[in-house]
PDB file of C-alpha atoms in Angstrom:
ATOM      1  CA  MET A  69     234.569 134.532  93.169  1.00 76.00           C
ATOM      2  CA  THR A  70     231.815 135.810  95.700  1.00 92.00           C
ATOM      3  CA  LEU A  71     230.646 134.126  98.324  1.00 97.00           C
ATOM      4  CA  THR A  72     226.827 133.761  98.078  1.00 97.00           C
ATOM      5  CA  LYS A  73     224.053 134.597 100.433  1.00 97.00           C
ATOM      6  CA  THR A  74     222.669 130.936  99.115  1.00 97.00           C
ATOM      7  CA  MET A  75     225.929 129.554 100.169  1.00 98.00           C
ATOM      8  CA  ILE A  76     225.576 130.641 103.447  1.00 98.00           C
ATOM      9  CA  THR A  77     222.559 129.893 104.349  1.00 98.00           C
ATOM     10  CA  THR A  78     222.925 126.267 102.419  1.00 98.00           C
ATOM     11  CA  ARG A  79     225.881 125.333 104.439  1.00 98.00           C
ATOM     12  CA  ASN A  80     224.692 126.783 107.912  1.00 98.00           C
ATOM     13  CA  ARG A  81     221.231 124.349 107.099  1.00 97.00           C
ATOM     14  CA  VAL A  82     223.663 121.488 106.424  1.00 98.00           C
ATOM     15  CA  ALA A  83     225.409 122.286 109.344  1.00 98.00           C
ATOM     16  CA  ARG A  84     222.998 122.526 111.830  1.00 97.00           C
ATOM     17  CA  ARG A  85     221.541 118.487 110.403  1.00 97.00           C
ATOM     18  CA  PHE A  86     224.655 117.325 110.455  1.00 98.00           C
ATOM     19  CA  HIS A  87     225.733 114.845 113.600  1.00 97.00           C
ATOM     20  CA  TYR A  88     229.235 112.935 112.836  1.00 96.00           C
ATOM     21  CA  THR A  89     229.204 109.327 113.012  1.00 95.00           C
ATOM     22  CA  VAL A  90     231.885 107.146 112.054  1.00 92.00           C
ATOM     23  CA  ASP A  91     230.923 104.709 109.141  1.00 85.00           C
ATOM     24  CA  PRO A  92     230.897 101.116 110.501  1.00 81.00           C
ATOM     25  CA  GLY A  93     232.976  98.619 108.901  1.00 77.00           C
ATOM     26  CA  ARG A  94     236.226  98.905 106.869  1.00 77.00           C
ATOM     27  CA  ILE A  95     234.948 100.426 103.804  1.00 79.00           C
ATOM     28  CA  ASP A  96     234.229 104.260 103.411  1.00 84.00           C
ATOM     29  CA  ASN A  97     230.548 104.582 102.292  1.00 89.00           C
ATOM     30  CA  TRP A  98     229.638 107.661 100.549  1.00 95.00           C
ATOM     31  CA  LYS A  99     226.073 108.486 100.236  1.00 94.00           C
ATOM     32  CA  VAL A 100     223.820 111.932 100.030  1.00 96.00           C
ATOM     33  CA  THR A 101     220.942 112.365 102.649  1.00 94.00           C
ATOM     34  CA  ASP A 102     218.500 113.944 100.689  1.00 89.00           C
ATOM     35  CA  GLY A 103     215.695 114.567 103.097  1.00 87.00           C
ATOM     36  CA  ASP A 104     214.950 116.948 106.052  1.00 88.00           C
ATOM     37  CA  GLY A 105     215.877 115.250 108.519  1.00 92.00           C
ATOM     38  CA  PRO A 106     219.347 114.484 110.539  1.00 95.00           C
ATOM     39  CA  ILE A 107     222.315 113.985 108.136  1.00 95.00           C
ATOM     40  CA  LEU A 108     224.402 110.880 110.554  1.00 94.00           C
ATOM     41  CA  ASP A 109     227.199 110.997 108.437  1.00 95.00           C
ATOM     42  CA  ASP A 110     231.394 111.202 108.106  1.00 96.00           C
ATOM     43  CA  CYS A 111     232.999 114.396 106.408  1.00 97.00           C
ATOM     44  CA  ASP A 112     232.184 112.704 102.870  1.00 97.00           C
ATOM     45  CA  GLY A 113     228.565 112.778 103.723  1.00 97.00           C
ATOM     46  CA  PHE A 114     228.736 116.181 105.136  1.00 98.00           C
ATOM     47  CA  THR A 115     230.253 117.489 101.720  1.00 98.00           C
ATOM     48  CA  LEU A 116     228.487 115.564  99.230  1.00 98.00           C
ATOM     49  CA  THR A 117     225.293 116.391 101.017  1.00 98.00           C
ATOM     50  CA  LEU A 118     226.304 120.168 100.909  1.00 98.00           C
ATOM     51  CA  LEU A 119     226.800 119.825  97.115  1.00 98.00           C
ATOM     52  CA  PHE A 120     223.519 118.240  96.412  1.00 98.00           C
ATOM     53  CA  ASN A 121     221.743 121.278  98.589  1.00 98.00           C
ATOM     54  CA  LEU A 122     223.723 123.948  96.646  1.00 98.00           C
ATOM     55  CA  CYS A 123     222.597 122.405  93.630  1.00 98.00           C
ATOM     56  CA  ASP A 124     219.047 122.658  94.642  1.00 97.00           C
ATOM     57  CA  ARG A 125     218.593 118.994  95.156  1.00 97.00           C
ATOM     58  CA  SER A 126     218.818 117.564  91.648  1.00 98.00           C
ATOM     59  CA  TRP A 127     221.072 114.931  90.424  1.00 98.00           C
ATOM     60  CA  LEU A 128     221.360 116.994  87.028  1.00 98.00           C
ATOM     61  CA  LYS A 129     222.517 120.069  88.734  1.00 98.00           C
ATOM     62  CA  PHE A 130     225.332 117.833  91.201  1.00 98.00           C
ATOM     63  CA  TRP A 131     226.305 115.802  88.209  1.00 98.00           C
ATOM     64  CA  TRP A 132     226.621 118.760  85.749  1.00 98.00           C
ATOM     65  CA  THR A 133     228.447 120.796  88.715  1.00 98.00           C
ATOM     66  CA  LEU A 134     231.190 118.514  89.342  1.00 98.00           C
ATOM     67  CA  LEU A 135     231.547 117.310  85.306  1.00 98.00           C
ATOM     68  CA  THR A 136     232.330 120.890  84.739  1.00 98.00           C
ATOM     69  CA  PHE A 137     234.495 121.553  87.978  1.00 98.00           C
ATOM     70  CA  GLN A 138     232.601 124.018  89.143  1.00 98.00           C
ATOM     71  CA  ALA A 139     232.611 121.878  92.529  1.00 98.00           C
ATOM     72  CA  VAL A 140     235.310 119.218  93.162  1.00 98.00           C
ATOM     73  CA  ILE A 141     235.180 117.087  96.492  1.00 98.00           C
ATOM     74  CA  TRP A 142     239.062 116.577  97.759  1.00 98.00           C
ATOM     75  CA  HIS A 143     240.459 114.026  99.653  1.00 98.00           C
ATOM     76  CA  VAL A 144     242.674 116.039 102.588  1.00 98.00           C
ATOM     77  CA  THR A 145     244.745 115.473 105.855  1.00 98.00           C
ATOM     78  CA  SER A 146     242.881 117.085 108.166  1.00 97.00           C
ATOM     79  CA  TYR A 147     244.946 119.363 110.502  1.00 95.00           C
ATOM     80  CA  LYS A 148     244.487 116.927 112.837  1.00 94.00           C
ATOM     81  CA  GLY A 149     246.118 114.218 110.754  1.00 96.00           C
ATOM     82  CA  ASN A 150     243.650 112.358 109.470  1.00 94.00           C
ATOM     83  CA  GLY A 151     241.528 111.254 105.765  1.00 95.00           C
ATOM     84  CA  HIS A 152     238.983 113.627 105.151  1.00 97.00           C
ATOM     85  CA  ALA A 153     236.652 115.285 102.639  1.00 98.00           C
ATOM     86  CA  ALA A 154     236.367 118.882 101.911  1.00 98.00           C
ATOM     87  CA  LEU A 155     234.767 120.782  99.287  1.00 98.00           C
ATOM     88  CA  TRP A 156     235.925 122.720  96.586  1.00 98.00           C
ATOM     89  CA  TYR A 157     232.858 125.139  95.221  1.00 98.00           C
ATOM     90  CA  ARG A 158     232.887 127.776  92.620  1.00 97.00           C
ATOM     91  CA  GLY A 159     236.656 129.283  94.835  1.00 97.00           C
ATOM     92  CA  TRP A 160     235.443 129.026  98.384  1.00 98.00           C
ATOM     93  CA  TRP A 161     235.787 125.529 100.202  1.00 98.00           C
ATOM     94  CA  ALA A 162     233.563 124.046 103.150  1.00 98.00           C
ATOM     95  CA  ASP A 163     233.994 120.661 105.329  1.00 98.00           C
ATOM     96  CA  ASN A 164     232.724 119.619 108.521  1.00 97.00           C
ATOM     97  CA  MET A 165     235.362 120.500 110.853  1.00 97.00           C
ATOM     98  CA  GLU A 166     235.254 124.482 110.057  1.00 96.00           C
ATOM     99  CA  THR A 167     232.488 126.637 111.198  1.00 94.00           C
ATOM    100  CA  GLY A 168     231.659 128.827 107.217  1.00 96.00           C
ATOM    101  CA  TRP A 169     233.183 128.706 103.964  1.00 98.00           C
ATOM    102  CA  TYR A 170     237.108 129.616 103.821  1.00 98.00           C
ATOM    103  CA  LEU A 171     239.681 130.438 100.910  1.00 97.00           C
ATOM    104  CA  THR A 172     242.112 128.381 100.257  1.00 97.00           C
ATOM    105  CA  GLU A 173     244.515 130.638 101.674  1.00 97.00           C
ATOM    106  CA  ASP A 174     242.943 129.831 104.870  1.00 97.00           C
ATOM    107  CA  MET A 175     243.093 126.226 104.701  1.00 97.00           C
ATOM    108  CA  ARG A 176     244.242 124.186 107.454  1.00 96.00           C
ATOM    109  CA  HIS A 177     244.405 121.064 105.690  1.00 98.00           C
ATOM    110  CA  SER A 178     246.821 119.640 103.077  1.00 98.00           C
ATOM    111  CA  ARG A 179     245.089 118.921  99.869  1.00 98.00           C
ATOM    112  CA  ARG A 180     246.071 115.074  98.366  1.00 98.00           C
ATOM    113  CA  PHE A 181     243.825 114.652  95.069  1.00 98.00           C
ATOM    114  CA  PRO A 182     240.340 115.647  93.675  1.00 98.00           C
ATOM    115  CA  TRP A 183     237.980 112.858  93.459  1.00 98.00           C
ATOM    116  CA  LEU A 184     237.122 113.751  89.817  1.00 96.00           C
ATOM    117  CA  ALA A 185     233.199 112.999  89.011  1.00 97.00           C
ATOM    118  CA  PRO A 186     233.857 109.130  87.629  1.00 97.00           C
ATOM    119  CA  MET A 187     235.330 108.428  91.637  1.00 97.00           C
ATOM    120  CA  VAL A 188     232.426 109.918  93.231  1.00 98.00           C
ATOM    121  CA  ALA A 189     230.304 108.192  91.165  1.00 97.00           C
ATOM    122  CA  MET A 190     231.473 104.632  91.845  1.00 96.00           C
ATOM    123  CA  LYS A 191     232.222 105.800  95.625  1.00 95.00           C
ATOM    124  CA  LEU A 192     228.572 106.177  95.633  1.00 96.00           C
ATOM    125  CA  MET A 193     227.624 103.411  93.721  1.00 94.00           C
ATOM    126  CA  ILE A 194     229.339 100.921  96.328  1.00 91.00           C
ATOM    127  CA  GLY A 195     227.641 102.624  99.213  1.00 86.00           C
ATOM    128  CA  LYS A 196     224.722 102.138  97.678  1.00 84.00           C
ATOM    129  CA  PHE A 197     225.298  98.306  98.393  1.00 82.00           C
ATOM    130  CA  LEU A 198     226.797  98.162 101.707  1.00 73.00           C
TER     131      LEU A 198
END
């Protein structure tokens, strides 16, 4: 797949707003930052917010993209050895530890398992109640 200008500008816009913040407590708090302000979150918040923005901030497009496997949120082991979330989107990868989009052969993380749409929905619902 081709890396598009929209993918590049959207990732850069999200990255400029992103400030890494550890989730409070022991439960991973998944959420999407849907406004234009700062994104104070961790790796899953970055990937989810990036995907939401790539989907024109439409929940319908967001879920369709996940359900049709045009995008997948992956649980990976980062090159630093930590659990981490990365976004696979139409053949390209992005996460908050890298500065841009990259291909699978350039990935420095080890893929563990995909968070499929039902699990993403569950994690987002849990995040709403925390």
